[in-house]
Short mmCIF file of C-alpha atoms and ligand atoms in Angstrom, two decimals:
data_model
loop_
_atom_site.label_atom_id
_atom_site.label_comp_id
_atom_site.label_asym_id
_atom_site.label_seq_id
_atom_site.Cartn_x
_atom_site.Cartn_y
_atom_site.Cartn_z
CA UNK A 1 49.46 4.95 -222.26
CA UNK A 2 52.54 4.85 -219.90
CA UNK A 3 52.24 6.99 -216.96
CA UNK A 4 53.91 10.47 -217.13
CA UNK A 5 56.03 12.00 -214.56
CA UNK A 6 53.71 14.71 -213.36
CA UNK A 7 50.60 12.49 -213.35
CA UNK A 8 48.95 13.05 -209.89
CA UNK A 9 49.04 9.30 -208.85
CA UNK A 10 52.88 9.15 -209.45
CA UNK A 11 53.85 12.40 -207.55
CA UNK A 12 56.09 12.28 -204.58
CA UNK A 13 53.82 11.24 -201.68
CA UNK A 14 55.57 13.72 -199.41
CA UNK A 15 54.37 16.50 -201.60
CA UNK A 16 50.80 15.24 -201.62
CA UNK A 17 50.84 15.02 -197.80
CA UNK A 18 51.86 18.61 -197.27
CA UNK A 19 49.12 20.88 -195.69
CA UNK A 20 49.37 24.61 -195.36
CA UNK A 21 46.46 26.37 -193.83
CA UNK A 22 47.67 29.86 -194.08
CA UNK A 23 46.91 29.62 -197.73
CA UNK A 24 44.21 26.92 -197.37
CA UNK A 25 40.32 26.62 -197.79
CA UNK A 26 39.57 29.78 -196.08
CA UNK A 27 42.01 31.82 -198.10
CA UNK A 28 40.61 30.31 -201.37
CA UNK A 29 37.05 30.96 -200.34
CA UNK A 30 38.03 34.64 -199.59
CA UNK A 31 39.63 35.01 -202.90
CA UNK A 32 36.54 33.76 -204.71
CA UNK A 33 34.40 36.21 -202.64
CA UNK A 34 36.59 39.00 -203.58
CA UNK A 35 36.37 38.14 -207.19
CA UNK A 36 32.50 38.23 -206.70
CA UNK A 37 32.96 41.93 -205.41
CA UNK A 38 32.81 41.34 -201.62
CA UNK A 39 35.18 43.40 -199.55
CA UNK A 40 37.51 41.15 -197.83
CA UNK A 41 39.72 42.00 -194.90
CA UNK A 42 42.78 39.63 -195.44
CA UNK A 43 43.86 39.04 -191.79
CA UNK A 44 45.01 35.57 -192.63
CA UNK A 45 48.66 36.55 -193.60
CA UNK A 46 51.24 38.54 -191.62
CA UNK A 47 51.73 40.71 -194.69
CA UNK A 48 51.78 44.34 -193.35
CA UNK A 49 52.20 46.10 -196.70
CA UNK A 50 49.18 44.37 -198.16
CA UNK A 51 47.11 45.93 -195.29
CA UNK A 52 48.32 49.40 -196.04
CA UNK A 53 51.68 49.76 -194.13
CA UNK A 54 53.89 52.13 -195.99
CA UNK A 55 57.42 51.17 -196.59
CA UNK A 56 60.21 53.01 -194.57
CA UNK A 57 61.57 55.68 -196.85
CA UNK A 58 65.32 55.37 -196.35
CA UNK A 59 65.72 51.62 -197.25
CA UNK A 60 63.64 52.13 -200.23
CA UNK A 61 65.67 55.07 -201.38
CA UNK A 62 68.91 53.12 -201.02
CA UNK A 63 67.69 50.07 -202.81
CA UNK A 64 66.06 52.21 -205.59
CA UNK A 65 69.48 53.67 -206.20
CA UNK A 66 71.18 50.46 -206.15
CA UNK A 67 68.59 49.17 -208.62
CA UNK A 68 69.19 52.25 -211.00
CA UNK A 69 72.74 53.10 -210.44
CA UNK A 70 72.77 55.47 -213.39
CA UNK A 71 70.91 57.80 -211.14
CA UNK A 72 74.11 58.05 -209.16
CA UNK A 73 75.88 59.75 -212.12
CA UNK A 74 73.07 62.22 -212.54
CA UNK A 75 74.14 65.62 -211.54
CA UNK A 76 70.77 66.18 -209.99
CA UNK A 77 70.86 63.04 -207.76
CA UNK A 78 71.47 65.16 -204.74
CA UNK A 79 68.14 66.87 -205.34
CA UNK A 80 66.18 63.73 -205.44
CA UNK A 81 67.89 61.50 -202.80
CA UNK A 82 69.40 62.52 -199.28
CA UNK A 83 73.15 62.34 -198.99
CA UNK A 84 73.08 59.39 -196.59
CA UNK A 85 71.08 57.24 -198.99
CA UNK A 86 73.38 58.06 -201.80
CA UNK A 87 76.46 57.12 -199.62
CA UNK A 88 74.68 53.93 -198.55
CA UNK A 89 73.80 52.83 -202.11
CA UNK A 90 77.56 53.29 -203.13
CA UNK A 91 78.65 51.43 -200.16
CA UNK A 92 76.29 48.39 -200.91
CA UNK A 93 77.13 48.48 -204.67
CA UNK A 94 80.77 48.33 -203.73
CA UNK A 95 80.13 45.22 -201.69
CA UNK A 96 78.42 43.44 -204.79
CA UNK A 97 80.38 41.81 -207.56
CA UNK A 98 78.63 43.58 -210.39
CA UNK A 99 75.52 45.22 -208.80
CA UNK A 100 72.17 43.84 -208.14
CA UNK A 101 72.09 42.08 -211.41
CA UNK A 102 74.92 39.68 -210.59
CA UNK A 103 74.50 36.42 -208.43
CA UNK A 104 76.30 36.76 -205.04
CA UNK A 105 78.07 34.07 -203.21
CA UNK A 106 75.37 31.29 -202.35
CA UNK A 107 75.87 32.36 -198.70
CA UNK A 108 75.25 36.00 -199.56
CA UNK A 109 77.40 38.94 -200.06
CA UNK A 110 80.37 38.77 -197.47
CA UNK A 111 80.12 42.42 -196.69
CA UNK A 112 76.35 42.03 -195.64
CA UNK A 113 77.17 39.01 -193.76
CA UNK A 114 79.68 40.93 -191.90
CA UNK A 115 77.01 43.71 -191.05
CA UNK A 116 74.80 40.98 -189.70
CA UNK A 117 77.67 39.73 -187.52
CA UNK A 118 78.36 43.14 -186.15
CA UNK A 119 74.62 43.58 -185.28
CA UNK A 120 74.57 40.17 -183.47
CA UNK A 121 77.50 41.34 -181.52
CA UNK A 122 75.82 44.69 -180.55
CA UNK A 123 72.55 42.65 -179.68
CA UNK A 124 73.90 39.90 -177.74
CA UNK A 125 77.32 41.05 -176.45
CA UNK A 126 79.06 38.11 -177.98
CA UNK A 127 81.15 37.82 -181.30
CA UNK A 128 79.55 36.37 -184.30
CA UNK A 129 81.32 34.80 -187.23
CA UNK A 130 80.25 36.04 -190.80
CA UNK A 131 81.27 32.60 -192.07
CA UNK A 132 78.50 31.00 -189.90
CA UNK A 133 75.81 33.44 -191.20
CA UNK A 134 74.06 32.55 -194.35
CA UNK A 135 71.65 35.00 -196.21
CA UNK A 136 68.35 33.51 -197.55
CA UNK A 137 65.33 34.24 -199.53
CA UNK A 138 63.15 35.00 -196.44
CA UNK A 139 63.51 32.99 -193.22
CA UNK A 140 61.29 30.31 -194.81
CA UNK A 141 64.08 29.23 -197.19
CA UNK A 142 66.60 29.10 -194.36
CA UNK A 143 64.33 26.80 -192.03
CA UNK A 144 63.67 24.54 -195.01
CA UNK A 145 67.45 24.24 -195.77
CA UNK A 146 68.24 23.38 -192.24
CA UNK A 147 65.35 20.85 -191.85
CA UNK A 148 66.34 19.26 -195.12
CA UNK A 149 69.87 18.68 -193.92
CA UNK A 150 68.75 17.24 -190.60
CA UNK A 151 65.89 14.97 -191.77
CA UNK A 152 67.07 11.57 -192.94
CA UNK A 153 63.76 9.69 -193.08
CA UNK A 154 60.42 8.89 -191.07
CA UNK A 155 62.44 7.87 -187.91
CA UNK A 156 63.97 11.35 -187.46
CA UNK A 157 61.54 13.58 -185.31
CA UNK A 158 61.56 17.27 -184.77
CA UNK A 159 59.92 18.64 -181.69
CA UNK A 160 57.54 21.47 -182.72
CA UNK A 161 55.41 23.61 -180.55
CA UNK A 162 51.60 23.18 -180.91
CA UNK A 163 50.02 25.49 -181.91
CA UNK A 164 52.84 26.26 -184.51
CA UNK A 165 53.41 28.17 -187.61
CA UNK A 166 52.75 25.50 -190.43
CA UNK A 167 56.04 26.08 -192.23
CA UNK A 168 57.29 23.58 -189.76
CA UNK A 169 54.75 20.92 -190.12
CA UNK A 170 54.75 21.43 -193.97
CA UNK A 171 58.45 21.28 -194.33
CA UNK A 172 58.90 18.27 -192.10
CA UNK A 173 56.24 16.39 -194.04
CA UNK A 174 57.88 17.59 -197.54
CA UNK A 175 61.34 16.21 -196.42
CA UNK A 176 59.68 12.93 -194.96
CA UNK A 177 60.47 13.42 -191.26
CA UNK A 178 58.12 13.12 -188.31
CA UNK A 179 56.66 15.99 -186.30
CA UNK A 180 56.87 15.46 -182.56
CA UNK A 181 54.49 17.88 -180.94
CA UNK A 182 54.90 19.58 -177.64
CA UNK A 183 51.75 21.46 -176.34
CA UNK A 184 51.99 25.07 -175.29
CA UNK A 185 49.63 25.79 -172.30
CA UNK A 186 47.13 28.27 -173.14
CA UNK A 187 46.10 28.87 -169.45
CA UNK A 188 49.72 29.62 -168.54
CA UNK A 189 49.90 32.19 -171.25
CA UNK A 190 51.10 29.77 -173.90
CA UNK A 191 54.17 28.75 -171.74
CA UNK A 192 55.96 25.56 -172.18
CA UNK A 193 56.86 22.96 -169.62
CA UNK A 194 60.17 21.07 -169.88
CA UNK A 195 58.54 18.03 -168.48
CA UNK A 196 56.24 17.80 -171.41
CA UNK A 197 59.25 17.93 -173.56
CA UNK A 198 60.78 15.09 -171.82
CA UNK A 199 57.49 13.14 -172.19
CA UNK A 200 57.23 14.02 -175.89
CA UNK A 201 60.69 12.73 -176.45
CA UNK A 202 60.05 9.40 -174.61
CA UNK A 203 56.74 8.81 -176.24
CA UNK A 204 58.45 9.27 -179.69
CA UNK A 205 61.29 6.96 -178.70
CA UNK A 206 58.72 4.39 -177.84
CA UNK A 207 57.58 4.47 -181.42
CA UNK A 208 61.01 4.22 -182.70
CA UNK A 209 61.46 7.92 -183.45
CA UNK A 210 64.83 9.64 -182.65
CA UNK A 211 64.21 13.29 -181.86
CA UNK A 212 66.97 15.27 -183.51
CA UNK A 213 65.92 18.88 -183.30
CA UNK A 214 63.52 21.25 -181.46
CA UNK A 215 61.93 24.31 -182.80
CA UNK A 216 61.01 27.33 -180.66
CA UNK A 217 59.23 30.38 -182.11
CA UNK A 218 59.91 33.29 -180.13
CA UNK A 219 57.91 35.54 -180.03
CA UNK A 220 55.32 33.00 -180.88
CA UNK A 221 53.11 32.59 -184.01
CA UNK A 222 50.25 32.24 -183.81
CA UNK A 223 50.31 32.41 -179.86
CA UNK A 224 52.14 35.77 -179.37
CA UNK A 225 53.93 34.85 -176.14
CA UNK A 226 57.53 35.99 -175.51
CA UNK A 227 59.68 33.38 -173.76
CA UNK A 228 61.51 34.43 -170.65
CA UNK A 229 65.22 33.93 -170.07
CA UNK A 230 64.61 31.37 -167.42
CA UNK A 231 62.45 29.36 -169.82
CA UNK A 232 64.99 29.60 -172.64
CA UNK A 233 67.78 28.47 -170.46
CA UNK A 234 65.81 25.41 -169.45
CA UNK A 235 65.13 24.62 -173.09
CA UNK A 236 68.79 25.01 -173.89
CA UNK A 237 69.78 22.65 -171.06
CA UNK A 238 67.15 20.15 -172.22
CA UNK A 239 68.64 20.30 -175.74
CA UNK A 240 72.18 19.78 -174.31
CA UNK A 241 70.84 16.69 -172.42
CA UNK A 242 69.13 15.25 -175.27
CA UNK A 243 71.69 16.25 -178.11
CA UNK A 244 69.11 18.15 -179.99
CA UNK A 245 69.83 21.09 -182.39
CA UNK A 246 67.79 24.05 -181.52
CA UNK A 247 66.09 25.93 -184.22
CA UNK A 248 65.38 29.39 -182.87
CA UNK A 249 62.73 31.20 -185.12
CA UNK A 250 63.21 34.78 -183.99
CA UNK A 251 61.60 36.57 -186.88
CA UNK A 252 59.44 38.73 -184.70
CA UNK A 253 62.12 39.77 -182.34
CA UNK A 254 61.29 43.63 -182.99
CA UNK A 255 57.50 42.98 -182.45
CA UNK A 256 57.27 43.39 -178.65
CA UNK A 257 54.19 44.88 -177.13
CA UNK A 258 54.88 44.71 -173.40
CA UNK A 259 57.78 45.80 -171.24
CA UNK A 260 57.95 42.89 -168.65
CA UNK A 261 59.52 40.35 -171.06
CA UNK A 262 61.74 42.12 -173.76
CA UNK A 263 63.01 39.89 -176.57
CA UNK A 264 66.13 37.86 -175.58
CA UNK A 265 67.84 35.74 -178.23
CA UNK A 266 68.63 32.16 -177.72
CA UNK A 267 72.27 32.81 -178.74
CA UNK A 268 72.57 35.27 -175.89
CA UNK A 269 71.00 33.02 -173.33
CA UNK A 270 73.24 30.10 -174.50
CA UNK A 271 76.38 32.13 -174.37
CA UNK A 272 75.46 33.44 -170.98
CA UNK A 273 75.12 29.83 -169.70
CA UNK A 274 78.89 29.32 -170.32
CA UNK A 275 80.41 25.91 -170.89
CA UNK A 276 79.66 23.24 -171.34
CA UNK A 277 76.46 24.56 -172.88
CA UNK A 278 77.88 27.54 -174.86
CA UNK A 279 80.38 25.24 -176.42
CA UNK A 280 78.31 22.23 -177.13
CA UNK A 281 74.56 23.10 -177.88
CA UNK A 282 73.92 23.18 -181.57
CA UNK A 283 71.72 26.29 -182.42
CA UNK A 284 70.61 27.83 -185.58
CA UNK A 285 68.74 31.04 -185.32
CA UNK A 286 66.53 32.69 -188.11
CA UNK A 287 65.68 36.33 -188.93
CA UNK A 288 63.98 38.20 -191.76
CA UNK A 289 63.14 41.45 -193.22
CA UNK A 290 59.52 40.47 -193.56
CA UNK A 291 58.49 41.41 -189.98
CA UNK A 292 59.43 43.97 -187.30
CA UNK A 293 58.57 47.46 -188.57
CA UNK A 294 60.02 46.80 -191.95
CA UNK A 295 57.32 44.33 -193.05
CA UNK A 296 59.25 43.89 -196.38
CA UNK A 297 57.61 40.49 -196.99
CA UNK A 298 57.82 40.69 -200.83
CA UNK A 299 61.56 41.41 -200.89
CA UNK A 300 62.30 37.84 -199.60
CA UNK A 301 65.21 38.56 -197.26
CA UNK A 302 66.40 36.52 -194.36
CA UNK A 303 69.49 35.01 -192.74
CA UNK A 304 70.38 32.17 -190.27
CA UNK A 305 73.27 32.11 -187.78
CA UNK A 306 74.83 28.88 -186.97
CA UNK A 307 76.37 28.12 -183.49
CA UNK A 308 78.54 25.12 -182.39
CA UNK A 309 77.75 23.48 -185.86
CA UNK A 310 80.82 21.32 -187.05
CA UNK A 311 82.67 22.81 -190.09
CA UNK A 312 81.97 19.70 -192.18
CA UNK A 313 78.25 20.12 -191.71
CA UNK A 314 78.50 23.86 -192.55
CA UNK A 315 80.21 22.97 -195.85
CA UNK A 316 77.35 20.53 -196.67
CA UNK A 317 74.84 23.23 -196.05
CA UNK A 318 76.87 25.68 -198.21
CA UNK A 319 77.13 23.02 -200.95
CA UNK A 320 73.34 22.62 -200.91
CA UNK A 321 72.74 26.43 -200.83
CA UNK A 322 74.97 26.58 -203.90
CA UNK A 323 72.40 24.59 -205.96
CA UNK A 324 70.08 27.52 -206.01
CA UNK A 325 73.30 29.86 -206.87
CA UNK A 326 72.64 32.89 -204.82
CA UNK A 327 69.78 34.37 -202.61
CA UNK A 328 67.95 37.55 -203.86
CA UNK A 329 70.57 40.29 -203.98
CA UNK A 330 68.10 43.19 -203.44
CA UNK A 331 66.88 41.51 -200.43
CA UNK A 332 70.43 41.18 -199.11
CA UNK A 333 70.64 45.07 -199.24
CA UNK A 334 67.40 45.19 -197.32
CA UNK A 335 68.95 42.97 -194.73
CA UNK A 336 72.11 45.09 -194.49
CA UNK A 337 69.98 48.16 -193.96
CA UNK A 338 67.95 46.41 -191.26
CA UNK A 339 70.94 45.32 -189.25
CA UNK A 340 72.94 48.51 -189.75
CA UNK A 341 70.29 51.23 -189.48
CA UNK A 342 70.82 54.98 -189.50
CA UNK A 343 72.59 56.57 -186.50
CA UNK A 344 71.80 59.74 -184.76
CA UNK A 345 73.08 62.69 -186.76
CA UNK A 346 72.51 61.13 -190.14
CA UNK A 347 70.41 63.29 -192.48
CA UNK A 348 67.56 60.79 -192.67
CA UNK A 349 67.66 59.58 -189.09
CA UNK A 350 64.90 61.62 -187.60
CA UNK A 351 62.47 60.57 -190.27
CA UNK A 352 63.53 56.85 -190.05
CA UNK A 353 62.77 56.94 -186.25
CA UNK A 354 59.57 58.74 -186.73
CA UNK A 355 58.38 56.14 -189.19
CA UNK A 356 59.64 53.09 -187.52
CA UNK A 357 58.33 54.23 -183.93
CA UNK A 358 55.00 55.10 -185.57
CA UNK A 359 54.61 51.59 -186.79
CA UNK A 360 55.55 49.84 -183.60
CA UNK A 361 53.57 52.18 -181.37
CA UNK A 362 50.40 51.52 -183.54
CA UNK A 363 51.00 47.79 -183.58
CA UNK A 364 51.19 47.91 -179.78
CA UNK A 365 47.86 49.63 -179.63
CA UNK A 366 46.20 47.30 -182.16
CA UNK A 367 47.40 44.28 -180.08
CA UNK A 368 45.56 45.79 -177.15
CA UNK A 369 42.39 46.68 -179.04
CA UNK A 370 42.21 43.11 -180.54
CA UNK A 371 42.79 41.28 -177.25
CA UNK A 372 40.21 43.45 -175.37
CA UNK A 373 37.91 43.06 -178.35
CA UNK A 374 37.94 39.29 -178.41
CA UNK A 375 37.53 39.06 -174.71
CA UNK A 376 34.49 41.10 -174.73
CA UNK A 377 32.82 38.51 -176.80
CA UNK A 378 30.42 35.79 -175.88
CA UNK A 379 32.39 32.38 -175.41
CA UNK A 380 35.67 33.89 -176.61
CA UNK A 381 38.80 34.05 -174.54
CA UNK A 382 42.12 35.32 -175.76
CA UNK A 383 45.66 35.77 -174.14
CA UNK A 384 47.28 39.18 -174.72
CA UNK A 385 49.60 39.41 -177.85
CA UNK A 386 52.90 39.91 -176.01
CA UNK A 387 54.74 39.93 -179.28
CA UNK A 388 54.59 38.87 -183.08
CA UNK A 389 51.61 39.96 -185.30
CA UNK A 390 48.76 37.74 -184.23
CA UNK A 391 45.82 37.21 -182.03
CA UNK A 392 44.71 33.67 -181.28
CA UNK A 393 41.49 33.65 -179.47
CA UNK A 394 39.89 30.42 -178.22
CA UNK A 395 36.32 30.07 -179.50
CA UNK A 396 34.24 27.99 -177.10
CA UNK A 397 31.82 26.26 -179.73
CA UNK A 398 28.50 24.98 -178.43
CA UNK A 399 27.76 21.35 -179.15
CA UNK A 400 25.03 22.24 -181.58
CA UNK A 401 27.60 24.28 -183.62
CA UNK A 402 29.97 21.23 -183.56
CA UNK A 403 27.16 19.07 -184.78
CA UNK A 404 26.21 21.59 -187.50
CA UNK A 405 29.84 21.55 -188.67
CA UNK A 406 29.81 17.71 -188.79
CA UNK A 407 26.65 17.71 -190.93
CA UNK A 408 28.20 20.38 -193.20
CA UNK A 409 31.34 18.05 -193.49
CA UNK A 410 33.60 20.60 -191.96
CA UNK A 411 35.93 20.65 -188.97
CA UNK A 412 34.19 22.97 -186.31
CA UNK A 413 36.60 25.76 -186.47
CA UNK A 414 36.74 25.84 -190.29
CA UNK A 415 32.94 26.00 -190.10
CA UNK A 416 32.98 28.98 -187.83
CA UNK A 417 35.64 30.79 -189.75
CA UNK A 418 33.86 30.24 -193.05
CA UNK A 419 30.65 31.81 -191.54
CA UNK A 420 32.66 34.65 -190.21
CA UNK A 421 34.16 35.19 -193.62
CA UNK A 422 30.73 35.12 -195.38
CA UNK A 423 29.04 37.44 -192.85
CA UNK A 424 31.78 39.98 -192.29
CA UNK A 425 34.53 39.60 -194.88
CA UNK A 426 37.09 38.91 -192.34
CA UNK A 427 39.39 36.31 -193.64
CA UNK A 428 41.16 34.39 -190.69
CA UNK A 429 42.93 30.95 -190.40
CA UNK A 430 41.06 28.24 -188.28
CA UNK A 431 43.07 27.10 -185.30
CA UNK A 432 43.18 23.49 -186.77
CA UNK A 433 45.82 24.83 -189.18
CA UNK A 434 48.22 25.42 -186.45
CA UNK A 435 47.30 22.40 -184.27
CA UNK A 436 45.50 22.64 -181.05
CA UNK A 437 44.41 20.39 -178.19
CA UNK A 438 41.57 17.96 -178.99
CA UNK A 439 38.16 19.52 -178.55
CA UNK A 440 39.48 23.08 -178.26
CA UNK A 441 38.84 25.55 -181.14
CA UNK A 442 40.75 28.70 -182.06
CA UNK A 443 41.19 31.16 -184.95
CA UNK A 444 44.12 33.19 -185.87
CA UNK A 445 43.86 36.78 -187.10
CA UNK A 446 46.83 39.27 -187.63
CA UNK A 447 46.81 42.57 -185.79
CA UNK A 448 47.54 44.30 -189.02
CA UNK A 449 44.46 46.16 -190.29
CA UNK A 450 44.81 49.97 -189.96
CA UNK A 451 44.48 51.17 -186.43
CA UNK A 452 41.56 53.53 -187.59
CA UNK A 453 39.71 50.37 -189.11
CA UNK A 454 40.25 48.31 -185.93
CA UNK A 455 37.12 49.39 -183.88
CA UNK A 456 34.78 48.66 -186.75
CA UNK A 457 36.49 45.26 -187.52
CA UNK A 458 36.05 44.23 -183.93
CA UNK A 459 32.50 45.50 -183.76
CA UNK A 460 31.70 43.43 -186.79
CA UNK A 461 33.46 40.38 -185.36
CA UNK A 462 31.47 40.79 -182.05
CA UNK A 463 28.09 41.19 -183.92
CA UNK A 464 28.77 37.98 -185.83
CA UNK A 465 30.19 35.99 -183.03
CA UNK A 466 27.42 36.73 -180.49
CA UNK A 467 24.74 36.03 -183.09
CA UNK A 468 26.41 32.77 -183.99
CA UNK A 469 26.47 31.81 -180.32
CA UNK A 470 22.87 32.74 -179.81
CA UNK A 471 21.94 30.55 -182.84
CA UNK A 472 23.81 27.37 -181.67
CA UNK A 473 23.75 27.74 -177.83
CA UNK A 474 21.50 25.42 -175.66
CA UNK A 475 21.99 24.40 -172.07
CA UNK A 476 24.51 21.61 -172.57
CA UNK A 477 28.29 22.04 -172.13
CA UNK A 478 30.78 23.78 -174.58
CA UNK A 479 33.97 22.83 -176.05
CA UNK A 480 36.70 24.24 -173.68
CA UNK A 481 40.16 23.54 -172.54
N1 DCS B 501 58.79 32.00 -189.25
C1 DCS B 501 57.56 32.44 -188.64
C2 DCS B 501 57.27 32.17 -187.40
C3 DCS B 501 56.67 33.26 -189.53
O1 DCS B 501 55.60 33.44 -188.92
C4 DCS B 501 56.98 33.45 -190.74
C5 DCS B 501 56.04 34.18 -191.68
C6 DCS B 501 58.16 32.96 -191.26
C7 DCS B 501 59.06 32.38 -190.40
C8 DCS B 501 58.80 33.21 -192.59
O2 DCS B 501 58.77 34.45 -193.07
P1 DCS B 501 59.69 34.93 -194.32
O3 DCS B 501 60.03 33.81 -195.15
O4 DCS B 501 58.83 35.96 -195.09
O5 DCS B 501 60.90 35.50 -193.78
N2 DCS B 501 54.78 34.20 -191.37
C9 DCS B 501 53.66 33.91 -192.14
C10 DCS B 501 52.40 33.95 -191.34
O6 DCS B 501 52.21 33.36 -190.41
N3 DCS B 501 51.59 34.85 -191.95
O7 DCS B 501 52.19 35.42 -192.96
C11 DCS B 501 53.52 34.92 -193.17
#
């Protein structure tokens, strides 16, 4: 028989090459165990509502009214919804062309893009053009759109931090480009050294690869560090010298758990640098409704803002966005609500602040409990989670554990994480899914389990880890950085 289009052997090789550990072997095993009735703590994905976080009331009221506009005609609507939610629902409906059931412009609703631009002006102190803001189905789709536009083939390189969130490695292989790694330094709190970037570019050039873009994740996933202003300006200067587009993944900008290094956007640093940088460096920055105290992952809302991108390139990005007709319209309303929150004096303001502060303060405590918990374990060292939603401890595996993993046909950190899962139900992602230096092992867990469950989870981790170490330890050396 003639081969058929979807026969495995004839699939697009780029599709087959893609790896995505966040939903990989550990996740599949955890799902199996759950089916068998084992209680699983899913700390593999940064999905706050799945771990019990309650949605903020006000945005849900607004979107509920937008979804059911007939409620607005009900004489009792004022008994069911606060006046500010009713006003906001009417406002957003007036911005759509036919409510939530109608496609929007493929860049998103113009009125919401204007609200994003106003937010960026307030945040950074520099004007932002709504025409250069595209709304997307989560930040993921935006990142994929931009990478797809940049990558022409295997000789195009994208500088990506290692460890990194595997959206980047996966999308780069899907589009047939080449990932050029730059290593974050664990002993320097996952900082990055511009000299390493230069080396990475020259090594790539030596192999015939032209580096065209650089990704930063700030705050970092899985590493949790917040980049300083000085570091960001060094990076931007480097991008200027090398002619690279900077892709600034800033989805965790609200998730900050220390006061020394508040979030500062790449756009603000770039504009502060003045010409020639502010006029020349091409920057695309990404944001989402999935993170922060919103955690509305399932809504799939995001945006990207383009700076110094030539109009003809913007037109091409618009054209390709148009193939998918329109981003999610309800998610666009969430984005509008996120960037244009309630103000003091609004009826729902107090409740909104109470809810959002409660979430952030609790995340801050959980970041501390986790880091301290990991650091109290045998052969585990962990940098403090300064921001984002993850803890990324290094696990110093004894040589015997590495041998045992090899004979089980597993990568050592996968072996450790599988044992952890079987023993405790804690479902993590092995560090190898994010990239790490040779011979060094990690795992990633989210800091999202409920605060009251945290001590028990850390205790159960410690019990497992210390037992594991005891089982495999001998007098020879360890894996270490
Ligand atoms: N960028 C980073 C750094 C992320 O961590 C995520 C999601 C995204 C982009 C995409 O988010 P949205 O598409 O939902 O906007 N983080 C995943 C993770 O590591 N765990 O859960 C989801």
